[in-house]
CSV table of C-alpha atoms in Angstrom, one decimal:
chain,number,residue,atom,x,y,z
A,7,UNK,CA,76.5,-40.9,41.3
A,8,UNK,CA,74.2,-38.2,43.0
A,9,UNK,CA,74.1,-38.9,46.8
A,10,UNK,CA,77.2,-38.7,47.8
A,11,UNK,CA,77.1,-34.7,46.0
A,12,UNK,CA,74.1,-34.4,47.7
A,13,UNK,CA,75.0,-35.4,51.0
A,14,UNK,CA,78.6,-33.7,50.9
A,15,UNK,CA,76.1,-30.4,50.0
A,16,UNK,CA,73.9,-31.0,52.8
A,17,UNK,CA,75.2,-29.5,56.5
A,18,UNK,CA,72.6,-31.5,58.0
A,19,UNK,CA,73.8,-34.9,57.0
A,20,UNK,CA,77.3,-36.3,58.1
A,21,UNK,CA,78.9,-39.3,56.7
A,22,UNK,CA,80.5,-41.1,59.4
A,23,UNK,CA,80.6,-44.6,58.7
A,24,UNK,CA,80.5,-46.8,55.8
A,25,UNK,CA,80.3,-50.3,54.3
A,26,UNK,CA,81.5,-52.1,51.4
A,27,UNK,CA,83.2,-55.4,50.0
A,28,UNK,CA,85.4,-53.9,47.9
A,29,UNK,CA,88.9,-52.8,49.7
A,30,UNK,CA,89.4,-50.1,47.2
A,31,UNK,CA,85.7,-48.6,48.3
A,32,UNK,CA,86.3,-49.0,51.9
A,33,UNK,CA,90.2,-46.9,51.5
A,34,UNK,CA,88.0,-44.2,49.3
A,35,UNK,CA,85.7,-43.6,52.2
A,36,UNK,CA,88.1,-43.3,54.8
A,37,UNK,CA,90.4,-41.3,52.8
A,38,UNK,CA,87.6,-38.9,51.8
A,39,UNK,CA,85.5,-38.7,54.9
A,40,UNK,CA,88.1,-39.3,57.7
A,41,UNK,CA,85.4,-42.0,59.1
A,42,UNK,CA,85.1,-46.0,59.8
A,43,UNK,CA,84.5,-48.5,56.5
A,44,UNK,CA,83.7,-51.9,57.2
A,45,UNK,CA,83.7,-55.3,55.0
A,46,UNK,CA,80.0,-55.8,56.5
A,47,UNK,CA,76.8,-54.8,56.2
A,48,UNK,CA,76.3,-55.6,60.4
A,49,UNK,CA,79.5,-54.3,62.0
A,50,UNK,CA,78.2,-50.7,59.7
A,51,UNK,CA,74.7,-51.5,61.4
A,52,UNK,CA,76.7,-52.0,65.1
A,53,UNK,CA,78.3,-48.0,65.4
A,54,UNK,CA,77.0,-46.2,67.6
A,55,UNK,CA,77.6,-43.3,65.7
A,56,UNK,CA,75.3,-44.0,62.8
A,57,UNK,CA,71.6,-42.9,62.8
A,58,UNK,CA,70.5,-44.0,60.0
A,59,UNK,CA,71.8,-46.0,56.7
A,60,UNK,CA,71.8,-45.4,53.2
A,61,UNK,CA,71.5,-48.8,51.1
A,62,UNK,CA,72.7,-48.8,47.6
A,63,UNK,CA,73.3,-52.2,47.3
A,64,UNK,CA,71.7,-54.6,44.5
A,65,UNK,CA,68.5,-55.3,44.5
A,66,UNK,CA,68.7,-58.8,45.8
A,67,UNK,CA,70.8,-57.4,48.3
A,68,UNK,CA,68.7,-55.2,50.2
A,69,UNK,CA,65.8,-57.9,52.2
A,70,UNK,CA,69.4,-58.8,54.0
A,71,UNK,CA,70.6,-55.5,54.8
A,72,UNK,CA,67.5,-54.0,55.3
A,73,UNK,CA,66.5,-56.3,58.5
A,74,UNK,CA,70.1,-55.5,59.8
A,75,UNK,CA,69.5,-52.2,60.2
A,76,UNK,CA,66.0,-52.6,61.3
A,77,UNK,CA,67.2,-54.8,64.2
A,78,UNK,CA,70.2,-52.5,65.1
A,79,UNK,CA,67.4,-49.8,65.4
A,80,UNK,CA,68.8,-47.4,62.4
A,81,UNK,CA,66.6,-45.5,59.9
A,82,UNK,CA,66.9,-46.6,56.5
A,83,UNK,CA,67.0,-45.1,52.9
A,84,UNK,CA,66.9,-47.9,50.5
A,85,UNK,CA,67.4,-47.2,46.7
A,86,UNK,CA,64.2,-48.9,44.6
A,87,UNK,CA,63.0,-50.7,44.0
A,88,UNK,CA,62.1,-51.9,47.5
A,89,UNK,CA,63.1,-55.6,46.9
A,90,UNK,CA,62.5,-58.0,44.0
A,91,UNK,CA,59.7,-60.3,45.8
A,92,UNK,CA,56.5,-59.3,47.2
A,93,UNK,CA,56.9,-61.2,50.1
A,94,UNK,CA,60.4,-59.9,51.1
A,95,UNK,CA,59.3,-56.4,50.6
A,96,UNK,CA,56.1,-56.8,53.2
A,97,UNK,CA,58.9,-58.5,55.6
A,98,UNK,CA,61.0,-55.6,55.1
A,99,UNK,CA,58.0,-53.6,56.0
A,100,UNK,CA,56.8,-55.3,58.3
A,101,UNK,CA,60.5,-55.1,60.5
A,102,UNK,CA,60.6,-51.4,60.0
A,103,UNK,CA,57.4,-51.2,61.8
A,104,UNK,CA,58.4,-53.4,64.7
A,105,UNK,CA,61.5,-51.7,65.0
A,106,UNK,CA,60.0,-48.5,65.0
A,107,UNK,CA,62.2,-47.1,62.4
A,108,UNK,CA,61.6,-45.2,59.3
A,109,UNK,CA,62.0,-46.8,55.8
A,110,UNK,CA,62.1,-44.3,53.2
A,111,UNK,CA,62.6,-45.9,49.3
A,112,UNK,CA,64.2,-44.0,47.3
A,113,UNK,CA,66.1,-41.9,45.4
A,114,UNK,CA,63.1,-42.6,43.3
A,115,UNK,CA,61.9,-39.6,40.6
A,116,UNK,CA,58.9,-39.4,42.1
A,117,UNK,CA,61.2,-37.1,45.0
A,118,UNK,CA,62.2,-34.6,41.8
A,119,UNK,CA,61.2,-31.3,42.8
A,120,UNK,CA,59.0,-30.9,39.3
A,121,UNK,CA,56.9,-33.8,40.4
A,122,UNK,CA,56.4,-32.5,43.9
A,123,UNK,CA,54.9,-29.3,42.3
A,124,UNK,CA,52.9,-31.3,40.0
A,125,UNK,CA,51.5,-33.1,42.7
A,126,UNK,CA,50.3,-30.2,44.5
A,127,UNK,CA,49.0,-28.4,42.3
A,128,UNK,CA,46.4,-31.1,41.2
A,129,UNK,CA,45.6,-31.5,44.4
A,130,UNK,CA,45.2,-28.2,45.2
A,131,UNK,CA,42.6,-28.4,42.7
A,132,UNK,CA,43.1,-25.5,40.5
A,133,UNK,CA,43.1,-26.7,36.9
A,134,UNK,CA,39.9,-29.2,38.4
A,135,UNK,CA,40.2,-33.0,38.4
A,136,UNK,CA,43.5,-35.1,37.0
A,137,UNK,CA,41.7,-36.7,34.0
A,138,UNK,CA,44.5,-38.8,32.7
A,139,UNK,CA,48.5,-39.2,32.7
A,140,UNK,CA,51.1,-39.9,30.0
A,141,UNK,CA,54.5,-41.0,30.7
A,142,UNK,CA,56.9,-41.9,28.4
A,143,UNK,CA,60.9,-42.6,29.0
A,144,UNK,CA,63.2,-43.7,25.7
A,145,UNK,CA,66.6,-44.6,26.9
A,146,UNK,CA,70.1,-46.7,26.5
A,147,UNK,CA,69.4,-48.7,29.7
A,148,UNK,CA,69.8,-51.9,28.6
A,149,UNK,CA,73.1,-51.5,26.9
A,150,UNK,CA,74.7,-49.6,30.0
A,151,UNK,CA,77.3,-52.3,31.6
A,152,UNK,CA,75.5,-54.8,33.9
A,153,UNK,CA,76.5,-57.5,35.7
A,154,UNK,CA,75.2,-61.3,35.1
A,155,UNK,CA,71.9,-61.1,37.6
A,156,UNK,CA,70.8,-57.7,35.7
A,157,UNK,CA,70.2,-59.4,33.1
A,158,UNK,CA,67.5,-62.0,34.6
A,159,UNK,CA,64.2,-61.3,35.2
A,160,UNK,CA,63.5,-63.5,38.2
A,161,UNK,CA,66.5,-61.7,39.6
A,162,UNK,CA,65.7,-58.5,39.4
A,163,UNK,CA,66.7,-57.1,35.6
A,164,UNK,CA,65.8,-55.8,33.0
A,165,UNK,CA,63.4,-52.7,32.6
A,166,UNK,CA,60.9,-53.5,35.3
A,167,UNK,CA,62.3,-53.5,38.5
A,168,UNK,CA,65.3,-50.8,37.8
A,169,UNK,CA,63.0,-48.5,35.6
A,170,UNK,CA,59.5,-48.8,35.7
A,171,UNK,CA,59.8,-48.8,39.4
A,172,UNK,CA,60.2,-44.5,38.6
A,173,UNK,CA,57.8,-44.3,36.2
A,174,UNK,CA,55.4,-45.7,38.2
A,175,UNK,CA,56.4,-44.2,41.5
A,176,UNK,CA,56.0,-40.9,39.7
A,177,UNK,CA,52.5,-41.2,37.9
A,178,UNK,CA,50.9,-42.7,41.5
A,179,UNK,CA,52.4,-39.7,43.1
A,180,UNK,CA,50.7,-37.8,40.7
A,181,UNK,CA,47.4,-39.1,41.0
A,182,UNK,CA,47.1,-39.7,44.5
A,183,UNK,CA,48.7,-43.2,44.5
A,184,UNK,CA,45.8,-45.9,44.8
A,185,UNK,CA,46.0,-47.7,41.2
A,186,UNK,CA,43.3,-50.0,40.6
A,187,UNK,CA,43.7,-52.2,37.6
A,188,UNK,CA,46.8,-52.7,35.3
A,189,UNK,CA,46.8,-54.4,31.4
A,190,UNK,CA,50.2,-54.3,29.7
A,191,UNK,CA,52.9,-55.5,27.4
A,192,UNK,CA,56.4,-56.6,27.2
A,193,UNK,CA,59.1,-56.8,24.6
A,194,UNK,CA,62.5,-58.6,25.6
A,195,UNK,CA,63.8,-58.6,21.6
A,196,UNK,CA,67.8,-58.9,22.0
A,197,UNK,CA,68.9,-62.7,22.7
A,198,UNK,CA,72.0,-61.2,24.0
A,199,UNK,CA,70.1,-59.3,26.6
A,200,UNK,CA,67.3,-62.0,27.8
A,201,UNK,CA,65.3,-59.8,29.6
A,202,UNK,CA,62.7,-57.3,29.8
A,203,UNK,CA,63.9,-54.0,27.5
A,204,UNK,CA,60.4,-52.3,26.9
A,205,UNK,CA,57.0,-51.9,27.9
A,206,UNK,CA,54.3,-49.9,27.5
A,207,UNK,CA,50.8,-50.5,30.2
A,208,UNK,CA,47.5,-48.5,30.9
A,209,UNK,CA,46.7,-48.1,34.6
A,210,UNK,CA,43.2,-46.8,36.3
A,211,UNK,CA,43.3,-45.0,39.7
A,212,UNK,CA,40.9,-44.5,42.1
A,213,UNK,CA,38.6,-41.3,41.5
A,214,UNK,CA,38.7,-41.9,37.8
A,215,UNK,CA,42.4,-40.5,36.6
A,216,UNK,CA,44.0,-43.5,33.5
A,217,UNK,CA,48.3,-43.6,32.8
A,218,UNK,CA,49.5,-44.7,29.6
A,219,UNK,CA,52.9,-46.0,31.0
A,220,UNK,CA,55.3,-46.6,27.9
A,221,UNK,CA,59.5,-47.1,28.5
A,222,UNK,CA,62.0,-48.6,26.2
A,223,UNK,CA,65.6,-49.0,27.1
A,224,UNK,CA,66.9,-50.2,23.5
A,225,UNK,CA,69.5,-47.3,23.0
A,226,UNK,CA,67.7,-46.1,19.8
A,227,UNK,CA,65.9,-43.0,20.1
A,228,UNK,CA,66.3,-40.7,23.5
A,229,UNK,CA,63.4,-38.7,25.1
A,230,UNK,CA,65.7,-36.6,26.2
A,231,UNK,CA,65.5,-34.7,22.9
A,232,UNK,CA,62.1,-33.8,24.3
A,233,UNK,CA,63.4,-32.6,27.7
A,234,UNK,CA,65.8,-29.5,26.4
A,235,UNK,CA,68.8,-32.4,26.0
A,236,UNK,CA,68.9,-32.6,29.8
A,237,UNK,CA,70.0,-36.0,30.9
A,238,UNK,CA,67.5,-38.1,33.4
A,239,UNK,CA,70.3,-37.3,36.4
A,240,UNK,CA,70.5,-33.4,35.3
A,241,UNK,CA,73.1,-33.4,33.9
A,242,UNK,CA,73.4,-31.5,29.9
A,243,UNK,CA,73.5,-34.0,27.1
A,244,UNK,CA,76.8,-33.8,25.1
A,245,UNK,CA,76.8,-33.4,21.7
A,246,UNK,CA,78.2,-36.5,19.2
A,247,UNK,CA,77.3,-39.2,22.2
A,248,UNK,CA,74.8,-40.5,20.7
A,249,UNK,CA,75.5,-44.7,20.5
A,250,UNK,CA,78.0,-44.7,23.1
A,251,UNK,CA,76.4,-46.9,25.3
A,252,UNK,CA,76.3,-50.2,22.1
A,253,UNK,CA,79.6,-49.0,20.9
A,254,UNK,CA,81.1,-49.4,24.8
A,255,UNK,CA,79.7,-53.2,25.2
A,256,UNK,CA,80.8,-54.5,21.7
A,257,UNK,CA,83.1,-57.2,21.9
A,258,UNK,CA,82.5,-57.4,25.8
A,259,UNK,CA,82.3,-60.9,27.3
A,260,UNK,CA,80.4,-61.0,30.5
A,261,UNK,CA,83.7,-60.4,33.4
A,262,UNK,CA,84.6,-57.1,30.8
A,263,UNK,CA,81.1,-56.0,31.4
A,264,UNK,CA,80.8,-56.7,35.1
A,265,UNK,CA,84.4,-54.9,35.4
A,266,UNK,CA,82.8,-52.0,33.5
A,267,UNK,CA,80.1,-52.0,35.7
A,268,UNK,CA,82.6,-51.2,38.6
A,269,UNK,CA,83.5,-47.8,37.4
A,270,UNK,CA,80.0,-47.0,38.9
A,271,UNK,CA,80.8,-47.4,42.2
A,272,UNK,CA,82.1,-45.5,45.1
A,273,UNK,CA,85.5,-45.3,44.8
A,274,UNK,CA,86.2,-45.4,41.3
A,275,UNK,CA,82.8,-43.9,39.2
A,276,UNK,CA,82.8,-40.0,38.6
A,277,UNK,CA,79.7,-38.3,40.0
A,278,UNK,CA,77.5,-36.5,38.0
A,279,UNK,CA,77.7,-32.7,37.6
A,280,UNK,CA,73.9,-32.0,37.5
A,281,UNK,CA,72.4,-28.5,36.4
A,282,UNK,CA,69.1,-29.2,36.4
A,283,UNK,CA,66.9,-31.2,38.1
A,284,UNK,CA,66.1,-35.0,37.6
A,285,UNK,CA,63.4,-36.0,35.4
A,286,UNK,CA,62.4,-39.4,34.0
A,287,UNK,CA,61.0,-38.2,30.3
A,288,UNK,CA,57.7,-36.7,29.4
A,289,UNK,CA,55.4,-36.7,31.9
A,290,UNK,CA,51.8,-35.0,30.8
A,291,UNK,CA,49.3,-34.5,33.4
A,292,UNK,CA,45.6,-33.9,31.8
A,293,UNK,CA,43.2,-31.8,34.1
A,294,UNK,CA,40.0,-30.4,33.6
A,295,UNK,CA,41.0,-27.0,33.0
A,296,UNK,CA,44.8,-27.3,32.1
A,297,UNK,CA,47.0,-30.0,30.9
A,298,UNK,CA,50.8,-30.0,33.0
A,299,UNK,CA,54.2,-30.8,31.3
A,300,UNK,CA,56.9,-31.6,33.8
A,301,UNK,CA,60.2,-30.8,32.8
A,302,UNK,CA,63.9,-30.6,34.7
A,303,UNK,CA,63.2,-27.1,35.1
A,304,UNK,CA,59.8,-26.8,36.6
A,305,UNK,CA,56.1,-27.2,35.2
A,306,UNK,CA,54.9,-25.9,32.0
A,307,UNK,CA,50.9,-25.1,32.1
A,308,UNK,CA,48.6,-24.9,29.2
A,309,UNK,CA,45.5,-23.2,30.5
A,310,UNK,CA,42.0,-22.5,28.5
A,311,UNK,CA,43.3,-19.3,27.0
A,312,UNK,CA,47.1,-18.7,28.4
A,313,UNK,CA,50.2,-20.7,28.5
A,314,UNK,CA,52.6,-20.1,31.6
A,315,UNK,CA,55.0,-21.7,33.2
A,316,UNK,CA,56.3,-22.2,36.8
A,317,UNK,CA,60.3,-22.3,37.6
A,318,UNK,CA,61.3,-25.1,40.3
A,319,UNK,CA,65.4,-23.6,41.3
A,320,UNK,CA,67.6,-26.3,41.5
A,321,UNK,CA,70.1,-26.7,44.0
A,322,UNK,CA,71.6,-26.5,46.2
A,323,UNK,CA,72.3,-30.5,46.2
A,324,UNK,CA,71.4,-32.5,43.3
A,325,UNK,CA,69.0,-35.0,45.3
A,326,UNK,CA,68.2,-32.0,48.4
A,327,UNK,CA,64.6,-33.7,48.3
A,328,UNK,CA,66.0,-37.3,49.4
A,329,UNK,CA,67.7,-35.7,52.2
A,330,UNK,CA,65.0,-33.2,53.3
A,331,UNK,CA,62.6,-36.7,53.5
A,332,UNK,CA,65.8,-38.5,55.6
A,333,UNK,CA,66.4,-35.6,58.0
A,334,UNK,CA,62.6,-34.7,58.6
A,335,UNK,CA,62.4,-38.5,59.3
A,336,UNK,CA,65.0,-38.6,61.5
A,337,UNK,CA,64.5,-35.7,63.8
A,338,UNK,CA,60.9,-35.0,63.3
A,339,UNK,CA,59.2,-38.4,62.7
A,340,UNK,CA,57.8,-37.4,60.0
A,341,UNK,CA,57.8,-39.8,57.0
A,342,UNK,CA,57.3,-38.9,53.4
A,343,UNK,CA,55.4,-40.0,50.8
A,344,UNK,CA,57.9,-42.8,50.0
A,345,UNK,CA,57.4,-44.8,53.3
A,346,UNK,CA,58.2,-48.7,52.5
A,347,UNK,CA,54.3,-48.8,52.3
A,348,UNK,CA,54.7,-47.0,49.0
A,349,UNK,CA,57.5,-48.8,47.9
A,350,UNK,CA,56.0,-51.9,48.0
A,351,UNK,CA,52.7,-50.5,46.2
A,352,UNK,CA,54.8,-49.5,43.5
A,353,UNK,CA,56.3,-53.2,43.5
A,354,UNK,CA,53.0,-54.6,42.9
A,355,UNK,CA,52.5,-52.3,39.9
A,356,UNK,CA,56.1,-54.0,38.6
A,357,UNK,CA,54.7,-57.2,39.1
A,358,UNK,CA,51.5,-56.8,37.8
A,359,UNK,CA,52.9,-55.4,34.6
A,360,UNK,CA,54.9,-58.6,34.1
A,361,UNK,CA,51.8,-61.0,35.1
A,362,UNK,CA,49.4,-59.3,32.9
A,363,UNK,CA,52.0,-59.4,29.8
A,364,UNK,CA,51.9,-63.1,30.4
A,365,UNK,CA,48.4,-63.9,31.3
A,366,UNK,CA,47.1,-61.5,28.3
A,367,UNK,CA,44.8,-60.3,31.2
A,368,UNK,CA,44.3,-57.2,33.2
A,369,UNK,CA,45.4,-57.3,36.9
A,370,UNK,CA,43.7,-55.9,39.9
A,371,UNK,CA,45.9,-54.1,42.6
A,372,UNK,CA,45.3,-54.9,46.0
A,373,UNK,CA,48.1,-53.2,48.2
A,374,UNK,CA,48.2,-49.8,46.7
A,375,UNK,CA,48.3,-47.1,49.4
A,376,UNK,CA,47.1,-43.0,49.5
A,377,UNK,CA,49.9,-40.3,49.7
A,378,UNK,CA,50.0,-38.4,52.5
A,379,UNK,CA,47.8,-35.5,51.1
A,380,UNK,CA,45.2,-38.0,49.8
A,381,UNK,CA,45.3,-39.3,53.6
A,382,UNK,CA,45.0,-36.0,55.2
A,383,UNK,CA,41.9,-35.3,53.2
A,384,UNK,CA,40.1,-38.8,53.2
């Protein structure tokens, strides 16, 4: 929806090779790009001419295709969440490392150019110490077409592992990344979608910073109203669609809805025509000496006595960020912030969120990890 824009805007990055079940995906590459599509994951992982691979497979997918690369000695970007399990994720890790190659996860939001900013400017430590963090996100992601598996927890759906996994990624960015303890919530309250469709959780970070994490994906009221009716990909909100996404699944059995769910794929979705950057709703960042609003246009800052704000451009590629982190990975060595250490930190968080809604009990975090600033520092 946004990478390919992104990497057809990017010089840097060539698209030379490709995989894909789907003959009609395979004959849109090779039409498009002039290059090689192959029916598997491993003959993509055996060119030569590929440096590193892009997986935007499903989740339960990527444990597989991530160790093919990792053996064929390719650099990975896989989309988050990491994996569903904690244990493949920390084999997945753990086969990057051996291999020697970089695993970047992402496009997460936590690479929006609004939350880089953030981040720096609390650490910079000009407005004093992060204090606390809201994040809220009010969406139509449940009722968006998905296919059987999406809608089973153990199998990777609902809200947790699709959407909490950017809320999450963005608030540890934010405050340096080592959560502590997590207490939430759930609500799963449609039969017909038997999975997790809200939640709301307070986490504590080292050094003293508290989130109040809150998402809902029930297609009833949109946060986006609070984001200048700029859509979570950039793209500006039309007018009148409001309950598009219920009205498109009514009458639906399951095989119209998985169908439906094609039209997202290479091949046969429309990209997105972003103007702004991403954002994943109000974010609030509480400091000492000024509270920061993110929004798709930069950061708004309430001071002690003046209000300002500071412009992030957008452009030239939607996702510039996500490629900025491959390439520097790639021909510097230099990993980002979103290393698969990270990824699998912000998997525990997903976890923990659904353990402590069950338990009624708070969860301690055990595999969190520092950003790279937070490292560089001590």
């Amino acid at each position: 929806m946004l990478m390919v824009p992104t990497f057809d805007a990017d010089a840097r990055v060539k698209l030379t090779a490709a995989a894909a079940p789907r003959a009609e995906s395979r004959a849109a590459f090779e039409e498009q790009y002039g290059g090689v599509a192959y029916p598997t994951v491993e003959e993509l992982c055996a060119d030569p001419s590929v440096e590193a691979i892009y997986i935007a497979t499903p989740h339960q997918m990527h444990v597989d295709h991530v160790l093919a690369a990792a053996r064929a000695g390719k650099h990975i970007l896989v989309e988050k969440p990491l994996a569903i399990s904690m244990e493949d994720a920390e084999t997945m890790v753990a086969a990057a490392n051996e291999a020697g190659v970089h695993l970047i996860v992402g496009p997460s939001h936590s690479f929006d150019p609004p939350v880089e900013l953030a981040a720096q400017l609390i650490a910079s430590g000009k407005f004093g110490q992060l204090r606390m963090i809201q994040a809220l996100n009010y969406t139509d992601f449940l009722y968006r077409p998905r296919r059987p598996e999406e809608l089973r927890t153990e199998e990777g759906g609902g809200v947790l592992f699709s959407q909490a996994i950017h809320q999450i990624d963005v608030v540890r960015r934010l405050a340096g990344g080592m959560g502590e303890k997590i207490y939430a919530m759930t609500g799963a309250w449609d039969p017909k979608r038997p999975t997790e469709g809200a939640f709301t959780a307070l986490m504590n970070f080292e050094g003293g910073c508290v989130a109040n994490l809150t998402y809902s994906g029930y297609a009833h009221f949109d946060s986006d109203i609070w984001m200048n009716d700029v859509g979570e990909l950039g793209q500006r909100k039309l007018a009148g669609a409001y309950g598009d996404a219920r009205r498109a699944l009514m009458d639906l059995d399951p095989d119209d809805e998985a169908r439906l769910k094609t039209t997202r794929t290479f091949g046969s979705g429309k990209t997105v025509d972003a103007k702004h950057n991403e954002h994943f709703g109000p974010v609030i960042a509480l400091c000492d000496r000024a509270d920061l609003k993110l929004t798709p246009d930069g950061v708004e800052v309430f001071g002690d006595t003046e209000r300002g704000f500071i412009e992030v451009t957008f452009g030239p590629a939607p996702r510039r960020t996500v490629n900025d982190a491959l390439v520097a990975a790639v021909r510097q060595n230099r990993a980002p912030v979103q290393t698969g250490a990270w990824g699998l930190a912000s998997l525990e968080v997903c976890h923990a969120i659904l353990q402590s809604a069950s338990t009624g009990q708070p969860v301690d975090l055990r595999q969190q990890c520092k950003t790279s600033e937070e490292e560089q520092t001590g």
